XYZ file of N, CA and C in Angstrom:
588
model
N -21.411 24.891 -21.989
C -20.478 25.752 -21.223
C -21.181 26.849 -20.531
N -22.182 27.474 -21.194
C -23.054 28.513 -20.607
C -23.694 28.078 -19.425
N -24.235 26.747 -19.624
C -25.088 26.217 -18.450
C -24.191 26.035 -17.262
N -22.993 25.514 -17.408
C -22.065 25.397 -16.395
C -21.643 26.662 -15.667
N -21.389 27.636 -16.469
C -21.188 29.006 -15.871
C -22.341 29.446 -15.095
N -23.486 29.313 -15.664
C -24.886 29.821 -14.952
C -24.867 28.959 -13.733
N -24.629 27.727 -13.629
C -24.810 26.930 -12.445
C -23.707 27.367 -11.412
N -22.487 27.598 -11.849
C -21.435 28.083 -11.004
C -21.835 29.412 -10.388
N -22.244 30.344 -11.096
C -22.681 31.673 -10.671
C -23.867 31.478 -9.511
N -24.705 30.618 -9.781
C -25.852 30.390 -8.827
C -25.331 29.785 -7.546
N -24.442 28.884 -7.714
C -23.771 28.172 -6.507
C -23.065 29.256 -5.736
N -22.196 30.097 -6.410
C -21.512 31.116 -5.650
C -22.400 32.161 -4.989
N -23.447 32.441 -5.694
C -24.490 33.376 -5.084
C -25.197 32.867 -3.855
N -25.535 31.599 -3.941
C -26.399 31.047 -2.820
C -25.610 30.187 -1.805
N -24.332 29.963 -2.012
C -23.491 29.252 -1.067
C -23.549 29.760 0.253
N -23.449 31.116 0.467
C -23.330 31.484 1.847
C -24.697 31.161 2.643
N -25.776 31.375 1.939
C -27.075 30.972 2.442
C -27.214 29.531 2.764
N -26.601 28.700 1.976
C -26.716 27.288 2.179
C -25.868 26.876 3.420
N -24.697 27.448 3.459
C -23.774 27.101 4.566
C -24.278 27.709 5.934
N -24.778 28.956 5.836
C -25.086 29.561 7.141
C -26.685 29.687 7.256
N -27.332 28.696 6.698
C -28.813 28.772 6.729
C -29.393 28.546 8.076
N -28.713 27.817 8.981
C -29.235 27.539 10.316
C -28.732 28.605 11.279
N -29.659 29.186 12.159
C -29.250 30.019 13.207
C -29.034 29.399 14.412
N -28.249 29.717 15.280
C -28.050 29.171 16.518
C -29.229 29.365 17.465
N -29.639 28.386 18.151
C -30.765 28.624 19.112
C -30.336 29.452 20.198
N -31.211 30.247 20.755
C -31.082 31.050 21.795
C -30.856 30.295 23.073
N -29.680 30.419 23.715
C -29.401 29.583 24.871
C -29.605 30.392 26.221
N -29.981 31.642 26.132
C -30.293 32.446 27.316
C -31.673 32.096 27.854
N -31.726 32.075 29.177
C -33.043 31.785 29.891
C -33.935 32.898 29.660
N -35.246 32.613 29.495
C -36.228 33.677 29.389
C -36.560 34.335 30.801
N -36.644 33.418 31.884
C -36.926 33.910 33.111
C -35.774 33.437 34.093
N -35.187 34.396 34.815
C -34.054 33.947 35.696
C -34.459 34.365 37.123
N -34.011 33.638 38.042
C -34.253 33.914 39.482
C -33.076 34.814 39.945
N -33.310 35.358 41.117
C -32.241 36.151 41.823
C -31.106 35.336 41.977
N -31.227 34.057 42.540
C -30.199 33.129 42.854
C -29.394 32.916 41.574
N -29.926 32.646 40.387
C -29.274 32.452 39.256
C -28.385 33.666 38.874
N -28.962 34.785 38.943
C -28.340 35.991 38.639
C -27.078 36.218 39.538
N -27.272 35.996 40.805
C -26.155 36.209 41.763
C -25.099 35.173 41.526
N -25.393 33.898 41.190
C -24.394 32.945 40.970
C -23.616 33.186 39.649
N -24.324 33.701 38.649
C -23.753 34.042 37.432
C -22.654 35.168 37.622
N -23.163 36.199 38.318
C -22.311 37.353 38.624
C -21.155 37.030 39.431
N -21.242 36.125 40.460
C -20.170 35.799 41.249
C -19.130 34.956 40.503
N -19.604 34.195 39.509
C -18.695 33.428 38.729
C -17.984 34.327 37.543
N -18.742 35.303 37.125
C -18.034 36.057 35.990
C -17.648 37.472 36.236
N -17.822 38.068 37.514
C -17.501 39.344 37.761
C -15.973 39.529 37.951
N -15.381 40.349 37.116
C -13.900 40.498 37.147
C -13.363 40.931 38.482
N -14.066 41.676 39.207
C -13.520 42.179 40.558
C -13.536 40.931 41.563
N -14.410 40.128 41.477
C -14.364 38.932 42.344
C -13.290 37.852 41.913
N -13.174 37.856 40.609
C -12.162 36.839 40.096
C -10.838 37.430 40.568
N -10.597 38.828 40.364
C -9.316 39.308 40.686
C -9.016 39.167 42.182
N -10.008 39.401 43.071
C -9.785 39.244 44.398
C -9.394 37.794 44.819
N -10.027 36.765 44.183
C -9.673 35.418 44.417
C -8.237 35.163 43.917
N -7.853 35.742 42.740
C -6.542 35.633 42.229
C -5.431 36.212 43.165
N -5.854 37.375 43.739
C -4.985 38.091 44.655
C -4.814 37.259 45.933
N -5.850 36.628 46.406
C -5.770 35.899 47.582
C -4.847 34.595 47.417
N -5.014 33.937 46.171
C -4.117 32.842 45.925
C -2.616 33.291 45.716
N -2.398 34.410 45.128
C -0.998 35.003 45.092
C -0.517 35.277 46.414
N -1.261 35.860 47.312
C -0.881 36.154 48.571
C -0.423 34.885 49.301
N -1.210 33.838 49.107
C -0.983 32.555 49.857
C 0.347 31.958 49.460
N 0.646 32.055 48.068
C 1.929 31.589 47.674
C 3.081 32.442 48.142
N 2.868 33.768 48.191
C 3.904 34.696 48.712
C 4.207 34.336 50.175
N 3.205 33.990 50.989
C 3.425 33.635 52.401
C 4.271 32.299 52.402
N 3.773 31.433 51.642
C 4.474 30.096 51.652
C 5.956 30.326 51.232
N 6.362 31.160 50.224
C 7.617 31.545 49.870
C 8.414 32.052 50.970
N 7.688 33.073 51.685
C 8.369 33.676 52.815
C 8.845 32.765 53.952
N 7.844 31.883 54.202
C 8.090 30.939 55.316
C 8.977 29.756 54.819
N 9.337 29.508 53.670
C 10.105 28.420 53.190
C 11.496 28.454 53.679
N 11.946 29.630 54.065
C 13.319 29.558 54.569
C 13.485 28.742 55.874
N 12.474 28.506 56.604
C 12.565 27.723 57.816
C 12.615 26.219 57.486
N 12.302 25.841 56.244
C 12.433 24.434 55.932
C 13.862 24.065 55.665
N 14.163 22.709 55.909
C 15.585 22.275 55.747
C 16.017 22.470 54.262
N 17.268 22.869 54.079
C 17.728 23.196 52.789
C 18.792 22.149 52.521
N 18.771 21.572 51.365
C 19.743 20.531 50.922
C 20.424 21.025 49.593
N 21.739 21.119 49.654
C 22.500 21.469 48.479
C 23.458 20.424 48.002
N 23.526 20.241 46.760
C 24.501 19.224 46.291
C 25.433 19.824 45.210
N 26.565 19.236 45.134
C 27.607 19.719 44.064
C 28.324 18.525 43.650
N 28.896 18.546 42.397
C 29.634 17.460 41.952
C 30.625 18.083 40.768
N 31.631 17.298 40.637
C 32.640 17.650 39.557
C 33.247 16.432 39.021
N 33.528 16.431 37.729
C 34.236 15.241 37.139
C 35.312 15.880 36.139
N 36.459 15.343 36.191
C 37.493 15.792 35.392
C 38.153 14.506 34.546
N 38.474 14.757 33.370
C 39.094 13.646 32.593
C 40.339 14.318 31.975
N 41.490 13.668 32.250
C 42.724 14.114 31.800
C 43.089 13.438 30.485
N 43.248 14.285 29.437
C 43.622 13.714 28.092
C 45.063 13.389 27.942
N 45.873 14.090 28.543
C 47.380 13.949 28.481
C 48.020 13.426 29.829
N 47.541 12.370 30.287
C 48.255 11.905 31.498
C 47.883 12.400 32.778
N 48.528 12.019 33.866
C 48.094 12.467 35.237
C 48.564 13.878 35.392
N 47.756 14.635 36.441
C 48.088 15.999 36.726
C 49.384 16.062 37.540
N 49.959 17.209 37.524
C 51.348 17.423 38.189
C 50.980 18.414 39.428
N 51.631 18.130 40.572
C 51.383 19.009 41.724
C 52.304 20.183 41.409
N 51.703 21.431 41.465
C 52.408 22.570 41.033
C 53.539 22.931 42.049
N 53.465 22.745 43.285
C 54.430 23.114 44.274
C 55.692 22.318 44.109
N 55.589 20.976 43.946
C 56.680 20.115 44.030
C 57.148 19.702 42.628
N 56.152 19.851 41.665
C 56.560 19.379 40.247
C 56.565 17.984 40.017
N 55.992 17.215 41.038
C 55.933 15.747 40.912
C 54.652 15.306 40.304
N 54.694 14.259 39.709
C 53.523 13.480 39.184
C 52.766 12.721 40.190
N 51.433 12.914 40.196
C 50.577 12.257 41.240
C 50.434 10.747 40.917
N 50.535 10.363 39.801
C 50.522 8.918 39.475
C 49.757 8.758 38.171
N 49.249 7.549 38.015
C 48.398 7.230 36.716
C 47.006 7.556 37.071
N 46.505 8.705 36.965
C 45.123 9.112 37.181
C 44.627 9.764 35.861
N 43.644 9.089 35.303
C 42.913 9.659 34.171
C 41.688 10.372 34.421
N 41.003 9.973 35.441
C 39.696 10.532 35.865
C 39.661 10.952 37.327
N 39.107 12.096 37.634
C 38.900 12.615 38.911
C 37.475 13.043 39.122
N 36.814 12.588 40.135
C 35.375 13.056 40.433
C 35.257 13.281 41.964
N 34.326 14.202 42.252
C 34.035 14.612 43.564
C 32.492 14.926 43.738
N 31.862 14.491 44.800
C 30.545 14.733 45.050
C 30.417 15.342 46.506
N 29.617 16.455 46.585
C 29.373 17.116 47.856
C 27.874 17.263 48.145
N 27.520 17.101 49.429
C 26.235 17.241 49.786
C 26.145 17.944 51.138
N 25.332 19.091 51.120
C 25.324 19.829 52.415
C 23.808 20.099 52.779
N 23.487 19.921 54.099
C 22.181 20.142 54.589
C 22.186 21.196 55.584
N 21.312 22.038 55.651
C 21.206 23.243 56.630
C 19.790 23.564 56.946
N 19.647 24.192 58.065
C 18.259 24.727 58.395
C 18.473 25.909 59.241
N 17.640 26.902 58.995
C 17.613 28.288 59.645
C 17.057 28.129 60.974
N 17.580 28.410 62.046
C 16.979 28.323 63.387
C 16.328 29.762 63.707
N 17.117 30.786 63.452
C 16.542 32.119 63.639
C 16.901 33.004 62.596
N 15.900 33.649 61.977
C 16.135 34.683 60.875
C 15.149 35.722 61.117
N 15.452 36.990 61.338
C 14.504 37.975 61.541
C 13.518 38.214 60.446
N 13.888 38.117 59.207
C 13.009 38.242 58.057
C 11.994 37.197 57.978
N 12.337 36.019 58.298
C 11.421 34.851 58.273
C 10.388 34.976 59.471
N 11.002 35.524 60.675
C 10.041 35.668 61.911
C 9.043 36.777 61.464
N 9.387 37.855 60.905
C 8.525 38.988 60.491
C 7.551 38.336 59.464
N 7.980 37.621 58.570
C 7.009 36.984 57.630
C 6.046 36.071 58.293
N 6.413 35.364 59.274
C 5.552 34.471 60.000
C 4.584 35.262 60.735
N 4.879 36.493 61.357
C 3.934 37.345 62.082
C 2.989 38.019 61.109
N 3.500 38.390 59.983
C 2.614 39.138 59.062
C 1.717 38.206 58.206
N 2.044 36.923 58.203
C 1.209 36.054 57.432
C -0.216 35.933 57.885
N -0.430 35.878 59.155
C -1.851 35.848 59.599
C -2.750 37.152 59.264
N -2.043 38.194 59.298
C -2.814 39.505 58.922
C -2.900 39.607 57.407
N -1.850 39.166 56.638
C -1.982 39.289 55.225
C -3.127 38.320 54.730
N -3.171 37.078 55.216
C -4.241 36.190 54.908
C -5.554 36.723 55.148
N -5.869 37.267 56.375
C -6.949 37.909 56.851
C -7.483 39.063 55.893
N -6.450 39.888 55.526
C -6.773 41.079 54.593
C -7.299 40.583 53.290
N -6.536 39.598 52.715
C -6.971 39.180 51.313
C -8.282 38.392 51.392
N -8.501 37.634 52.505
C -9.807 36.840 52.633
C -10.848 37.958 52.759
N -10.752 38.917 53.514
C -11.747 39.948 53.661
C -12.020 40.744 52.489
N -10.933 40.954 51.649
C -11.116 41.643 50.454
C -11.935 40.824 49.476
N -11.749 39.480 49.315
C -12.525 38.678 48.590
C -13.967 38.719 49.022
N -14.206 38.572 50.302
C -15.561 38.494 50.885
C -16.219 39.881 50.502
N -15.540 41.008 50.629
C -15.993 42.383 50.385
C -16.482 42.461 48.978
N -15.579 41.967 48.016
C -15.904 41.945 46.652
C -17.140 41.098 46.298
N -17.325 40.016 46.895
C -18.441 39.160 46.748
C -19.708 39.826 47.317
N -19.607 40.450 48.485
C -20.767 41.187 49.105
C -21.274 42.331 48.177
N -20.262 43.156 47.603
C -20.635 44.172 46.757
C -21.291 43.729 45.500
N -20.838 42.649 44.948
C -21.416 41.991 43.685
C -22.834 41.519 44.034
N -23.040 40.808 45.131
C -24.375 40.366 45.515
C -25.340 41.581 45.695
N -24.846 42.599 46.397
C -25.736 43.835 46.681
C -26.028 44.479 45.369
N -25.171 44.727 44.442
C -25.291 45.406 43.227
C -26.343 44.527 42.350
N -26.157 43.237 42.194
C -26.948 42.428 41.397
C -28.370 42.329 41.983
N -28.447 42.213 43.248
C -29.816 42.197 43.939
C -30.527 43.487 43.686
N -29.909 44.575 43.828
C -30.437 45.893 43.598
C -30.968 46.055 42.064
N -30.138 45.656 41.144
C -30.489 45.653 39.772
C -31.576 44.755 39.362
N -31.635 43.552 40.060
C -32.777 42.588 39.805
C -34.052 43.113 40.305
N -34.099 43.743 41.449
C -35.325 44.265 42.033
C -35.746 45.566 41.321
N -34.725 46.332 40.828
C -35.048 47.514 39.977
C -35.822 47.110 38.670
N -35.355 45.892 38.083
C -36.069 45.399 36.941
C -37.450 44.932 37.226
N -37.646 44.205 38.348
C -38.938 43.909 38.761
C -39.810 45.014 39.087
N -39.341 46.029 39.719
C -40.062 47.190 39.988
C -40.540 47.937 38.709
N -39.602 47.975 37.740
C -39.874 48.566 36.422
C -40.984 47.835 35.646
N -40.898 46.497 35.804
C -41.958 45.611 35.128
C -43.313 45.983 35.760
N -43.326 46.041 37.078
C -44.647 46.307 37.814
C -45.163 47.664 37.420
N -44.287 48.716 37.383
C -44.707 50.062 37.003
C -45.173 50.015 35.673
N -44.544 49.281 34.698
C -45.049 49.171 33.330
C -46.435 48.533 33.286
N -46.697 47.471 34.033
C -47.983 46.868 34.178
C -49.062 47.936 34.692
N -48.716 48.629 35.721
C -49.633 49.751 36.239
C -49.948 50.735 35.157
N -48.853 51.203 34.369
C -49.169 52.220 33.321
C -50.046 51.614 32.254
N -49.774 50.338 31.947
C -50.683 49.675 30.963
C -52.110 49.608 31.377
N -52.183 49.337 32.694
C -53.625 49.284 33.244
C -54.205 50.747 33.242
N -53.429 51.653 33.515
C -53.923 53.069 33.602
C -54.367 53.465 32.121
N -53.585 53.070 31.132
C -53.937 53.389 29.737
C -55.201 52.729 29.359
N -55.429 51.397 29.773
C -56.681 50.812 29.451
C -57.862 51.452 30.188
N -57.621 51.879 31.450
C -58.711 52.506 32.169
C -59.078 53.926 31.503
N -58.048 54.598 31.162
C -58.291 55.973 30.504
C -58.969 55.713 29.101
N -58.549 54.704 28.351
C -59.233 54.411 27.121
C -60.687 54.100 27.350
N -61.067 53.320 28.401
C -62.413 52.998 28.759
C -63.246 54.201 29.159
N -62.604 55.116 29.866
C -63.113 56.341 30.389
C -63.416 57.239 29.164
N -62.596 57.348 28.314
C -62.772 58.141 27.004
C -63.885 57.555 26.201
N -63.868 56.279 26.005
C -65.015 55.565 25.309
C -66.254 55.869 25.977
N -66.444 55.814 27.327
C -67.675 56.025 28.058
C -68.029 57.495 27.803
N -67.072 58.424 27.984
C -67.388 59.909 27.875
C -67.907 60.150 26.442
N -67.339 59.538 25.421
C -67.831 59.694 24.046
C -69.205 59.233 23.876
N -69.385 58.023 24.448
C -70.777 57.345 24.316
C -71.731 58.309 25.026
N -71.444 58.772 26.224
C -72.318 59.749 26.968
C -72.632 61.059 26.265
N -71.517 61.523 25.474
C -71.695 62.809 24.815
C -72.581 62.459 23.516
N -72.372 61.358 22.895
C -73.183 61.032 21.738
C -74.611 60.785 22.080
N -74.909 60.371 23.337
C -76.225 60.127 23.761
C -76.834 61.362 24.189
N -76.064 62.445 24.572
C -76.583 63.607 24.965
C -76.718 63.824 26.481
N -76.039 62.952 27.155
C -76.101 62.900 28.669
C -75.202 63.983 29.252
N -74.070 64.177 28.580
C -73.056 65.148 29.140
C -72.646 66.114 28.053
N -72.077 67.233 28.435
C -71.618 68.410 27.598
C -70.301 67.803 26.775
N -70.177 68.656 25.690
C -68.879 68.438 24.937
C -67.632 68.637 25.770
N -67.687 69.554 26.790
C -66.491 69.785 27.588
C -66.099 68.476 28.418
N -67.041 67.747 28.893
C -66.699 66.496 29.532
C -65.930 65.448 28.604
N -66.442 65.401 27.478
C -65.713 64.468 26.414
C -64.274 64.980 26.089
N -64.174 66.448 25.979
C -62.797 66.969 25.603
C -61.961 66.804 26.888
N -62.426 66.888 28.038
C -61.630 66.766 29.241
C -61.166 65.316 29.359
N -62.045 64.358 28.946
C -61.613 62.954 29.048
C -60.613 62.705 27.926
N -60.720 63.439 26.851
C -59.684 63.233 25.719
C -58.388 63.814 26.161
């Protein structure tokens, strides 16, 4: 019994490590190009996505506004079933006859020839489409500019870091040379302290 309990405790203790022992591999790229950065930003930037959604919404609104010019077809129907015999004409009080069922179907087609609201929507559609298209393009240009600037800022920082590392190496060599010259007695102690 004690051995089972001990095994159970060990299992409970090490179960999380057994189950989650594998780590997910890093899927991010180590080196990315400017083109990859821009494509990623254009695909995932909320401002660009919202501008595209706004453009699609505007296009649907334009189509809704212009849909009144399309032919309209309306249908109607009715069906009556009389449980207690035929209906009676109210004015005369006479019976219509042996009618148990009455049905009617109606169909109406119409088309707007002139409507000021639809005409205004047709005139405004061109400008509305242009505005939202330019808004999407502007958002994309802003994202490309921001990503490009950030990309080159990172490259500049890397180059500045390389220069600073080279400066540190050069200064360390200079210090080493000054110390060697001081130890050899070629220069004064002030030259060594200045190099330090």
